Amino acid sequence: MRVMIDTNIFISAVLFPNGKAAAALLKALVSPYQPVTCDYVIDELRRKFREKWPERITELDAFLYTSLSVIEVVKTPETSIADENLIRDEKDRPILRAALDAGADLFLTGDKDFLESAVTDPRIISVYDFLMM
């Protein structure tokens, strides 16, 4: 089962390594799950850390070095799709495109713009619900 990992999951996992998002990320890294993210998420993650937590960039780099050895990173498609209009925040729409293009079954996120959307493919799932699976 392919699980697309959203930016906020990575941020929480780096900042709070003993938290629920980190536990969900660790769960997504082992069978039967196949973790996937996109280049857009990685770029957004680096940008957010430079803006909000520049003193923790080295920590982020170490985290990415380790985790990206087991997480597939896909290219974000540039062509818009119809379902992306179901996502309120236009900046999040490329991530949905990448999830669909990568054949993700689940989209792991804490972002309300995704969680409250009417998107059904892939299945949008919260950290709590993923941990309860």
mmCIF file of N, CA and C in Angstrom:
data_model
loop_
_atom_site.group_PDB
_atom_site.id
_atom_site.type_symbol
_atom_site.label_atom_id
_atom_site.label_comp_id
_atom_site.label_asym_id
_atom_site.label_seq_id
_atom_site.Cartn_x
_atom_site.Cartn_y
_atom_site.Cartn_z
ATOM 1 N N MET A 1 0.848 -1.168 0.000
ATOM 2 C CA MET A 1 0.000 0.000 0.000
ATOM 3 C C MET A 1 0.899 1.239 0.000
ATOM 4 N N ARG A 2 0.739 2.065 -1.025
ATOM 5 C CA ARG A 2 1.579 3.257 -1.181
ATOM 6 C C ARG A 2 1.001 4.411 -0.349
ATOM 7 N N VAL A 3 1.875 5.018 0.465
ATOM 8 C CA VAL A 3 1.466 6.106 1.360
ATOM 9 C C VAL A 3 2.251 7.364 1.010
ATOM 10 N N MET A 4 1.535 8.386 0.539
ATOM 11 C CA MET A 4 2.148 9.685 0.270
ATOM 12 C C MET A 4 2.268 10.429 1.591
ATOM 13 N N ILE A 5 3.473 10.928 1.867
ATOM 14 C CA ILE A 5 3.751 11.646 3.109
ATOM 15 C C ILE A 5 3.751 13.148 2.821
ATOM 16 N N ASP A 6 2.954 13.899 3.582
ATOM 17 C CA ASP A 6 2.836 15.340 3.390
ATOM 18 C C ASP A 6 3.911 16.095 4.192
ATOM 19 N N THR A 7 4.122 17.323 3.813
ATOM 20 C CA THR A 7 5.143 18.175 4.427
ATOM 21 C C THR A 7 4.996 18.257 5.944
ATOM 22 N N ASN A 8 3.770 18.457 6.426
ATOM 23 C CA ASN A 8 3.579 18.666 7.856
ATOM 24 C C ASN A 8 3.938 17.443 8.682
ATOM 25 N N ILE A 9 3.863 16.262 8.090
ATOM 26 C CA ILE A 9 4.264 15.041 8.794
ATOM 27 C C ILE A 9 5.780 15.064 9.009
ATOM 28 N N PHE A 10 6.509 15.424 7.966
ATOM 29 C CA PHE A 10 7.964 15.521 8.083
ATOM 30 C C PHE A 10 8.367 16.588 9.105
ATOM 31 N N ILE A 11 7.727 17.747 9.047
ATOM 32 C CA ILE A 11 8.057 18.828 9.980
ATOM 33 C C ILE A 11 7.859 18.361 11.417
ATOM 34 N N SER A 12 6.707 17.781 11.683
ATOM 35 C CA SER A 12 6.426 17.312 13.045
ATOM 36 C C SER A 12 7.386 16.217 13.475
ATOM 37 N N ALA A 13 7.727 15.328 12.561
ATOM 38 C CA ALA A 13 8.646 14.235 12.897
ATOM 39 C C ALA A 13 10.037 14.755 13.251
ATOM 40 N N VAL A 14 10.487 15.798 12.551
ATOM 41 C CA VAL A 14 11.803 16.369 12.850
ATOM 42 C C VAL A 14 11.763 17.139 14.167
ATOM 43 N N LEU A 15 10.736 17.966 14.345
ATOM 44 C CA LEU A 15 10.668 18.814 15.526
ATOM 45 C C LEU A 15 10.288 18.046 16.788
ATOM 46 N N PHE A 16 9.479 16.996 16.625
ATOM 47 C CA PHE A 16 8.983 16.223 17.769
ATOM 48 C C PHE A 16 9.184 14.732 17.501
ATOM 49 N N PRO A 17 10.425 14.254 17.584
ATOM 50 C CA PRO A 17 10.725 12.869 17.213
ATOM 51 C C PRO A 17 10.030 11.809 18.062
ATOM 52 N N ASN A 18 9.478 12.198 19.193
ATOM 53 C CA ASN A 18 8.737 11.239 20.028
ATOM 54 C C ASN A 18 7.227 11.421 19.906
ATOM 55 N N GLY A 19 6.800 12.237 18.943
ATOM 56 C CA GLY A 19 5.383 12.538 18.780
ATOM 57 C C GLY A 19 4.649 11.550 17.890
ATOM 58 N N LYS A 20 3.361 11.783 17.759
ATOM 59 C CA LYS A 20 2.491 10.895 16.977
ATOM 60 C C LYS A 20 2.805 10.931 15.476
ATOM 61 N N ALA A 21 3.149 12.105 14.950
ATOM 62 C CA ALA A 21 3.483 12.187 13.517
ATOM 63 C C ALA A 21 4.742 11.378 13.227
ATOM 64 N N ALA A 22 5.705 11.415 14.125
ATOM 65 C CA ALA A 22 6.927 10.616 13.949
ATOM 66 C C ALA A 22 6.589 9.133 13.997
ATOM 67 N N ALA A 23 5.695 8.750 14.905
ATOM 68 C CA ALA A 23 5.271 7.346 14.990
ATOM 69 C C ALA A 23 4.556 6.920 13.713
ATOM 70 N N ALA A 24 3.722 7.803 13.170
ATOM 71 C CA ALA A 24 3.018 7.490 11.922
ATOM 72 C C ALA A 24 4.006 7.366 10.765
ATOM 73 N N LEU A 25 4.991 8.252 10.724
ATOM 74 C CA LEU A 25 6.007 8.172 9.674
ATOM 75 C C LEU A 25 6.767 6.857 9.777
ATOM 76 N N LEU A 26 7.166 6.482 10.967
ATOM 77 C CA LEU A 26 7.873 5.209 11.151
ATOM 78 C C LEU A 26 7.015 4.028 10.705
ATOM 79 N N LYS A 27 5.723 4.082 10.998
ATOM 80 C CA LYS A 27 4.810 3.015 10.567
ATOM 81 C C LYS A 27 4.764 2.942 9.040
ATOM 82 N N ALA A 28 4.753 4.108 8.400
ATOM 83 C CA ALA A 28 4.676 4.159 6.932
ATOM 84 C C ALA A 28 5.937 3.633 6.264
ATOM 85 N N LEU A 29 7.025 3.540 7.026
ATOM 86 C CA LEU A 29 8.303 3.107 6.453
ATOM 87 C C LEU A 29 8.458 1.588 6.378
ATOM 88 N N VAL A 30 7.536 0.848 6.974
ATOM 89 C CA VAL A 30 7.671 -0.608 6.991
ATOM 90 C C VAL A 30 6.493 -1.280 6.295
ATOM 91 N N SER A 31 6.747 -2.488 5.824
ATOM 92 C CA SER A 31 5.741 -3.277 5.126
ATOM 93 C C SER A 31 4.512 -3.459 6.009
ATOM 94 N N PRO A 32 3.338 -3.400 5.453
ATOM 95 C CA PRO A 32 2.960 -3.472 4.048
ATOM 96 C C PRO A 32 2.941 -2.130 3.323
ATOM 97 N N TYR A 33 3.469 -1.098 3.961
ATOM 98 C CA TYR A 33 3.421 0.244 3.372
ATOM 99 C C TYR A 33 4.660 0.529 2.538
ATOM 100 N N GLN A 34 4.464 1.338 1.522
ATOM 101 C CA GLN A 34 5.544 1.812 0.667
ATOM 102 C C GLN A 34 5.476 3.336 0.702
ATOM 103 N N PRO A 35 6.391 3.972 1.438
ATOM 104 C CA PRO A 35 6.329 5.428 1.579
ATOM 105 C C PRO A 35 6.782 6.144 0.312
ATOM 106 N N VAL A 36 6.091 7.228 0.022
ATOM 107 C CA VAL A 36 6.417 8.040 -1.143
ATOM 108 C C VAL A 36 6.158 9.504 -0.792
ATOM 109 N N THR A 37 6.941 10.374 -1.353
ATOM 110 C CA THR A 37 6.702 11.802 -1.263
ATOM 111 C C THR A 37 7.119 12.400 -2.596
ATOM 112 N N CYS A 38 7.029 13.710 -2.719
ATOM 113 C CA CYS A 38 7.381 14.323 -4.005
ATOM 114 C C CYS A 38 8.403 15.430 -3.810
ATOM 115 N N ASP A 39 9.032 15.797 -4.892
ATOM 116 C CA ASP A 39 10.053 16.843 -4.846
ATOM 117 C C ASP A 39 9.482 18.167 -4.346
ATOM 118 N N TYR A 40 8.217 18.422 -4.631
ATOM 119 C CA TYR A 40 7.545 19.641 -4.162
ATOM 120 C C TYR A 40 7.521 19.670 -2.637
ATOM 121 N N VAL A 41 7.204 18.542 -2.007
ATOM 122 C CA VAL A 41 7.175 18.445 -0.543
ATOM 123 C C VAL A 41 8.568 18.682 0.031
ATOM 124 N N ILE A 42 9.588 18.081 -0.565
ATOM 125 C CA ILE A 42 10.952 18.248 -0.069
ATOM 126 C C ILE A 42 11.379 19.713 -0.183
ATOM 127 N N ASP A 43 11.059 20.354 -1.299
ATOM 128 C CA ASP A 43 11.385 21.775 -1.467
ATOM 129 C C ASP A 43 10.649 22.636 -0.439
ATOM 130 N N GLU A 44 9.370 22.336 -0.226
ATOM 131 C CA GLU A 44 8.569 23.086 0.746
ATOM 132 C C GLU A 44 9.120 22.888 2.164
ATOM 133 N N LEU A 45 9.506 21.675 2.467
ATOM 134 C CA LEU A 45 10.069 21.352 3.770
ATOM 135 C C LEU A 45 11.342 22.160 4.030
ATOM 136 N N ARG A 46 12.242 22.180 3.074
ATOM 137 C CA ARG A 46 13.489 22.946 3.222
ATOM 138 C C ARG A 46 13.199 24.452 3.360
ATOM 139 N N ARG A 47 12.261 24.943 2.564
ATOM 140 C CA ARG A 47 11.912 26.371 2.618
ATOM 141 C C ARG A 47 11.336 26.745 3.987
ATOM 142 N N LYS A 48 10.429 25.919 4.497
ATOM 143 C CA LYS A 48 9.809 26.196 5.804
ATOM 144 C C LYS A 48 10.861 26.195 6.912
ATOM 145 N N PHE A 49 11.792 25.251 6.856
ATOM 146 C CA PHE A 49 12.833 25.214 7.886
ATOM 147 C C PHE A 49 13.737 26.437 7.786
ATOM 148 N N ARG A 50 14.079 26.868 6.575
ATOM 149 C CA ARG A 50 14.909 28.077 6.425
ATOM 150 C C ARG A 50 14.186 29.300 6.997
ATOM 151 N N GLU A 51 12.857 29.372 6.801
ATOM 152 C CA GLU A 51 12.077 30.513 7.266
ATOM 153 C C GLU A 51 11.838 30.479 8.776
ATOM 154 N N LYS A 52 11.456 29.317 9.306
ATOM 155 C CA LYS A 52 10.981 29.243 10.691
ATOM 156 C C LYS A 52 11.982 28.676 11.689
ATOM 157 N N TRP A 53 12.823 27.751 11.253
ATOM 158 C CA TRP A 53 13.763 27.090 12.163
ATOM 159 C C TRP A 53 15.152 26.977 11.533
ATOM 160 N N PRO A 54 15.755 28.099 11.157
ATOM 161 C CA PRO A 54 17.057 28.032 10.481
ATOM 162 C C PRO A 54 18.139 27.366 11.338
ATOM 163 N N GLU A 55 17.998 27.444 12.637
ATOM 164 C CA GLU A 55 18.978 26.834 13.533
ATOM 165 C C GLU A 55 18.892 25.309 13.533
ATOM 166 N N ARG A 56 17.855 24.760 12.891
ATOM 167 C CA ARG A 56 17.673 23.303 12.879
ATOM 168 C C ARG A 56 17.843 22.695 11.487
ATOM 169 N N ILE A 57 18.421 23.453 10.567
ATOM 170 C CA ILE A 57 18.639 22.967 9.195
ATOM 171 C C ILE A 57 19.524 21.719 9.180
ATOM 172 N N THR A 58 20.555 21.706 9.991
ATOM 173 C CA THR A 58 21.447 20.541 10.038
ATOM 174 C C THR A 58 20.683 19.304 10.489
ATOM 175 N N GLU A 59 19.810 19.486 11.458
ATOM 176 C CA GLU A 59 18.968 18.385 11.938
ATOM 177 C C GLU A 59 18.050 17.883 10.825
ATOM 178 N N LEU A 60 17.466 18.817 10.070
ATOM 179 C CA LEU A 60 16.625 18.445 8.937
ATOM 180 C C LEU A 60 17.431 17.679 7.900
ATOM 181 N N ASP A 61 18.608 18.173 7.570
ATOM 182 C CA ASP A 61 19.442 17.504 6.574
ATOM 183 C C ASP A 61 19.778 16.073 6.985
ATOM 184 N N ALA A 62 20.099 15.879 8.255
ATOM 185 C CA ALA A 62 20.399 14.525 8.747
ATOM 186 C C ALA A 62 19.166 13.639 8.665
ATOM 187 N N PHE A 63 18.026 14.196 9.024
ATOM 188 C CA PHE A 63 16.760 13.467 8.955
ATOM 189 C C PHE A 63 16.469 13.042 7.517
ATOM 190 N N LEU A 64 16.599 13.974 6.585
ATOM 191 C CA LEU A 64 16.329 13.670 5.178
ATOM 192 C C LEU A 64 17.330 12.664 4.618
ATOM 193 N N TYR A 65 18.572 12.795 4.992
ATOM 194 C CA TYR A 65 19.591 11.858 4.522
ATOM 195 C C TYR A 65 19.212 10.430 4.895
ATOM 196 N N THR A 66 18.744 10.252 6.105
ATOM 197 C CA THR A 66 18.370 8.922 6.586
ATOM 198 C C THR A 66 17.046 8.464 5.992
ATOM 199 N N SER A 67 16.016 9.302 6.083
ATOM 200 C CA SER A 67 14.680 8.865 5.687
ATOM 201 C C SER A 67 14.509 8.732 4.168
ATOM 202 N N LEU A 68 15.179 9.583 3.402
ATOM 203 C CA LEU A 68 14.993 9.506 1.951
ATOM 204 C C LEU A 68 15.702 8.311 1.324
ATOM 205 N N SER A 69 16.463 7.587 2.131
ATOM 206 C CA SER A 69 17.057 6.352 1.622
ATOM 207 C C SER A 69 16.004 5.245 1.512
ATOM 208 N N VAL A 70 14.868 5.421 2.195
ATOM 209 C CA VAL A 70 13.795 4.410 2.144
ATOM 210 C C VAL A 70 12.469 4.964 1.630
ATOM 211 N N ILE A 71 12.407 6.270 1.371
ATOM 212 C CA ILE A 71 11.181 6.889 0.855
ATOM 213 C C ILE A 71 11.389 7.233 -0.614
ATOM 214 N N GLU A 72 10.492 6.771 -1.445
ATOM 215 C CA GLU A 72 10.560 7.098 -2.872
ATOM 216 C C GLU A 72 10.152 8.557 -3.072
ATOM 217 N N VAL A 73 10.956 9.298 -3.805
ATOM 218 C CA VAL A 73 10.651 10.695 -4.120
ATOM 219 C C VAL A 73 10.284 10.768 -5.596
ATOM 220 N N VAL A 74 9.063 11.234 -5.870
ATOM 221 C CA VAL A 74 8.589 11.328 -7.250
ATOM 222 C C VAL A 74 8.567 12.783 -7.691
ATOM 223 N N LYS A 75 8.619 12.959 -8.988
ATOM 224 C CA LYS A 75 8.536 14.297 -9.575
ATOM 225 C C LYS A 75 7.078 14.757 -9.528
ATOM 226 N N THR A 76 6.893 16.034 -9.227
ATOM 227 C CA THR A 76 5.551 16.610 -9.167
ATOM 228 C C THR A 76 5.100 17.004 -10.577
ATOM 229 N N PRO A 77 3.982 16.437 -11.038
ATOM 230 C CA PRO A 77 3.491 16.801 -12.379
ATOM 231 C C PRO A 77 3.091 18.276 -12.447
ATOM 232 N N GLU A 78 3.309 18.876 -13.580
ATOM 233 C CA GLU A 78 2.971 20.292 -13.756
ATOM 234 C C GLU A 78 1.545 20.496 -14.257
ATOM 235 N N THR A 79 0.994 19.505 -14.919
ATOM 236 C CA THR A 79 -0.339 19.634 -15.507
ATOM 237 C C THR A 79 -1.422 19.490 -14.451
ATOM 238 N N SER A 80 -2.330 20.457 -14.406
ATOM 239 C CA SER A 80 -3.431 20.441 -13.444
ATOM 240 C C SER A 80 -4.392 19.295 -13.723
ATOM 241 N N ILE A 81 -5.092 18.873 -12.672
ATOM 242 C CA ILE A 81 -6.112 17.839 -12.790
ATOM 243 C C ILE A 81 -7.411 18.364 -12.165
ATOM 244 N N ALA A 82 -8.529 17.781 -12.539
ATOM 245 C CA ALA A 82 -9.831 18.266 -12.083
ATOM 246 C C ALA A 82 -9.983 18.202 -10.561
ATOM 247 N N ASP A 83 -9.589 17.100 -9.941
ATOM 248 C CA ASP A 83 -9.799 16.918 -8.503
ATOM 249 C C ASP A 83 -9.029 17.909 -7.640
ATOM 250 N N GLU A 84 -8.009 18.533 -8.172
ATOM 251 C CA GLU A 84 -7.235 19.437 -7.332
ATOM 252 C C GLU A 84 -8.046 20.665 -6.932
ATOM 253 N N ASN A 85 -9.128 20.951 -7.644
ATOM 254 C CA ASN A 85 -9.989 22.070 -7.264
ATOM 255 C C ASN A 85 -10.735 21.797 -5.960
ATOM 256 N N LEU A 86 -10.698 20.559 -5.492
ATOM 257 C CA LEU A 86 -11.313 20.198 -4.216
ATOM 258 C C LEU A 86 -10.444 20.614 -3.027
ATOM 259 N N ILE A 87 -9.220 21.044 -3.295
ATOM 260 C CA ILE A 87 -8.284 21.476 -2.257
ATOM 261 C C ILE A 87 -8.318 23.004 -2.181
ATOM 262 N N ARG A 88 -8.660 23.548 -1.004
ATOM 263 C CA ARG A 88 -8.790 25.002 -0.827
ATOM 264 C C ARG A 88 -7.499 25.749 -1.125
ATOM 265 N N ASP A 89 -6.390 25.280 -0.558
ATOM 266 C CA ASP A 89 -5.117 25.982 -0.680
ATOM 267 C C ASP A 89 -4.446 25.593 -1.993
ATOM 268 N N GLU A 90 -4.340 26.556 -2.885
ATOM 269 C CA GLU A 90 -3.754 26.292 -4.201
ATOM 270 C C GLU A 90 -2.324 25.772 -4.114
ATOM 271 N N LYS A 91 -1.586 26.153 -3.056
ATOM 272 C CA LYS A 91 -0.205 25.700 -2.900
ATOM 273 C C LYS A 91 -0.135 24.206 -2.592
ATOM 274 N N ASP A 92 -1.236 23.625 -2.125
ATOM 275 C CA ASP A 92 -1.266 22.193 -1.816
ATOM 276 C C ASP A 92 -1.644 21.336 -3.023
ATOM 277 N N ARG A 93 -2.173 21.934 -4.032
ATOM 278 C CA ARG A 93 -2.682 21.179 -5.185
ATOM 279 C C ARG A 93 -1.623 20.349 -5.914
ATOM 280 N N PRO A 94 -0.400 20.860 -6.082
ATOM 281 C CA PRO A 94 0.615 20.021 -6.740
ATOM 282 C C PRO A 94 0.906 18.726 -5.980
ATOM 283 N N ILE A 95 0.756 18.754 -4.666
ATOM 284 C CA ILE A 95 1.014 17.552 -3.871
ATOM 285 C C ILE A 95 -0.036 16.489 -4.168
ATOM 286 N N LEU A 96 -1.282 16.907 -4.331
ATOM 287 C CA LEU A 96 -2.331 15.960 -4.710
ATOM 288 C C LEU A 96 -2.030 15.366 -6.082
ATOM 289 N N ARG A 97 -1.604 16.201 -7.014
ATOM 290 C CA ARG A 97 -1.221 15.715 -8.348
ATOM 291 C C ARG A 97 -0.146 14.644 -8.253
ATOM 292 N N ALA A 98 0.859 14.906 -7.436
ATOM 293 C CA ALA A 98 1.963 13.960 -7.285
ATOM 294 C C ALA A 98 1.478 12.652 -6.653
ATOM 295 N N ALA A 99 0.583 12.759 -5.673
ATOM 296 C CA ALA A 99 0.054 11.555 -5.018
ATOM 297 C C ALA A 99 -0.690 10.682 -6.022
ATOM 298 N N LEU A 100 -1.499 11.292 -6.849
ATOM 299 C CA LEU A 100 -2.239 10.539 -7.866
ATOM 300 C C LEU A 100 -1.305 9.955 -8.904
ATOM 301 N N ASP A 101 -0.348 10.750 -9.346
ATOM 302 C CA ASP A 101 0.599 10.286 -10.350
ATOM 303 C C ASP A 101 1.453 9.126 -9.836
ATOM 304 N N ALA A 102 1.733 9.141 -8.528
ATOM 305 C CA ALA A 102 2.561 8.093 -7.918
ATOM 306 C C ALA A 102 1.746 6.851 -7.563
ATOM 307 N N GLY A 103 0.430 6.901 -7.762
ATOM 308 C CA GLY A 103 -0.412 5.754 -7.438
ATOM 309 C C GLY A 103 -0.577 5.535 -5.943
ATOM 310 N N ALA A 104 -0.568 6.631 -5.176
ATOM 311 C CA ALA A 104 -0.720 6.517 -3.725
ATOM 312 C C ALA A 104 -2.113 6.008 -3.365
ATOM 313 N N ASP A 105 -2.156 5.089 -2.419
ATOM 314 C CA ASP A 105 -3.428 4.588 -1.890
ATOM 315 C C ASP A 105 -3.916 5.468 -0.749
ATOM 316 N N LEU A 106 -2.948 5.955 0.045
ATOM 317 C CA LEU A 106 -3.242 6.806 1.192
ATOM 318 C C LEU A 106 -2.426 8.081 1.092
ATOM 319 N N PHE A 107 -2.967 9.153 1.644
ATOM 320 C CA PHE A 107 -2.253 10.425 1.731
ATOM 321 C C PHE A 107 -2.230 10.805 3.201
ATOM 322 N N LEU A 108 -1.079 10.665 3.848
ATOM 323 C CA LEU A 108 -0.915 10.913 5.274
ATOM 324 C C LEU A 108 -0.621 12.382 5.509
ATOM 325 N N THR A 109 -1.523 13.061 6.244
ATOM 326 C CA THR A 109 -1.387 14.496 6.446
ATOM 327 C C THR A 109 -2.073 14.943 7.728
ATOM 328 N N GLY A 110 -1.689 16.116 8.174
ATOM 329 C CA GLY A 110 -2.378 16.787 9.270
ATOM 330 C C GLY A 110 -2.997 18.083 8.780
ATOM 331 N N ASP A 111 -2.934 18.325 7.486
ATOM 332 C CA ASP A 111 -3.403 19.558 6.860
ATOM 333 C C ASP A 111 -4.923 19.511 6.683
ATOM 334 N N LYS A 112 -5.615 20.459 7.319
ATOM 335 C CA LYS A 112 -7.082 20.496 7.244
ATOM 336 C C LYS A 112 -7.587 20.734 5.827
ATOM 337 N N ASP A 113 -6.787 21.428 5.005
ATOM 338 C CA ASP A 113 -7.218 21.639 3.621
ATOM 339 C C ASP A 113 -7.372 20.315 2.887
ATOM 340 N N PHE A 114 -6.565 19.338 3.242
ATOM 341 C CA PHE A 114 -6.713 17.996 2.678
ATOM 342 C C PHE A 114 -7.759 17.199 3.436
ATOM 343 N N LEU A 115 -7.647 17.207 4.755
ATOM 344 C CA LEU A 115 -8.538 16.381 5.584
ATOM 345 C C LEU A 115 -10.006 16.756 5.430
ATOM 346 N N GLU A 116 -10.291 18.027 5.177
ATOM 347 C CA GLU A 116 -11.671 18.493 5.038
ATOM 348 C C GLU A 116 -12.125 18.566 3.583
ATOM 349 N N SER A 117 -11.288 18.108 2.670
ATOM 350 C CA SER A 117 -11.647 18.140 1.251
ATOM 351 C C SER A 117 -12.547 16.957 0.912
ATOM 352 N N ALA A 118 -13.098 16.995 -0.271
ATOM 353 C CA ALA A 118 -13.937 15.899 -0.752
ATOM 354 C C ALA A 118 -13.130 14.905 -1.597
ATOM 355 N N VAL A 119 -11.816 14.983 -1.526
ATOM 356 C CA VAL A 119 -10.956 14.071 -2.287
ATOM 357 C C VAL A 119 -11.112 12.658 -1.725
ATOM 358 N N THR A 120 -11.345 11.705 -2.620
ATOM 359 C CA THR A 120 -11.494 10.311 -2.193
ATOM 360 C C THR A 120 -10.382 9.415 -2.724
ATOM 361 N N ASP A 121 -9.646 9.898 -3.719
ATOM 362 C CA ASP A 121 -8.551 9.119 -4.286
ATOM 363 C C ASP A 121 -7.354 10.037 -4.478
ATOM 364 N N PRO A 122 -6.292 9.820 -3.704
ATOM 365 C CA PRO A 122 -6.127 8.773 -2.704
ATOM 366 C C PRO A 122 -6.924 9.094 -1.440
ATOM 367 N N ARG A 123 -7.049 8.109 -0.580
ATOM 368 C CA ARG A 123 -7.751 8.307 0.686
ATOM 369 C C ARG A 123 -6.896 9.216 1.567
ATOM 370 N N ILE A 124 -7.471 10.330 1.980
ATOM 371 C CA ILE A 124 -6.780 11.269 2.855
ATOM 372 C C ILE A 124 -6.947 10.746 4.285
ATOM 373 N N ILE A 125 -5.835 10.630 5.009
ATOM 374 C CA ILE A 125 -5.893 10.036 6.332
ATOM 375 C C ILE A 125 -5.062 10.843 7.332
ATOM 376 N N SER A 126 -5.622 11.016 8.517
ATOM 377 C CA SER A 126 -4.923 11.739 9.574
ATOM 378 C C SER A 126 -3.916 10.834 10.266
ATOM 379 N N VAL A 127 -3.041 11.432 11.031
ATOM 380 C CA VAL A 127 -2.044 10.681 11.798
ATOM 381 C C VAL A 127 -2.759 9.706 12.728
ATOM 382 N N TYR A 128 -3.737 10.187 13.445
ATOM 383 C CA TYR A 128 -4.470 9.351 14.401
ATOM 384 C C TYR A 128 -5.095 8.145 13.711
ATOM 385 N N ASP A 129 -5.814 8.389 12.613
ATOM 386 C CA ASP A 129 -6.470 7.284 11.904
ATOM 387 C C ASP A 129 -5.454 6.293 11.319
ATOM 388 N N PHE A 130 -4.341 6.810 10.837
ATOM 389 C CA PHE A 130 -3.314 5.927 10.298
ATOM 390 C C PHE A 130 -2.727 5.058 11.394
ATOM 391 N N LEU A 131 -2.485 5.636 12.554
ATOM 392 C CA LEU A 131 -1.933 4.851 13.670
ATOM 393 C C LEU A 131 -2.918 3.791 14.161
ATOM 394 N N MET A 132 -4.211 4.043 13.977
ATOM 395 C CA MET A 132 -5.242 3.099 14.422
ATOM 396 C C MET A 132 -5.481 1.964 13.413
ATOM 397 N N MET A 133 -4.918 2.086 12.212
ATOM 398 C CA MET A 133 -5.107 1.047 11.188
ATOM 399 C C MET A 133 -4.412 -0.230 11.590
#
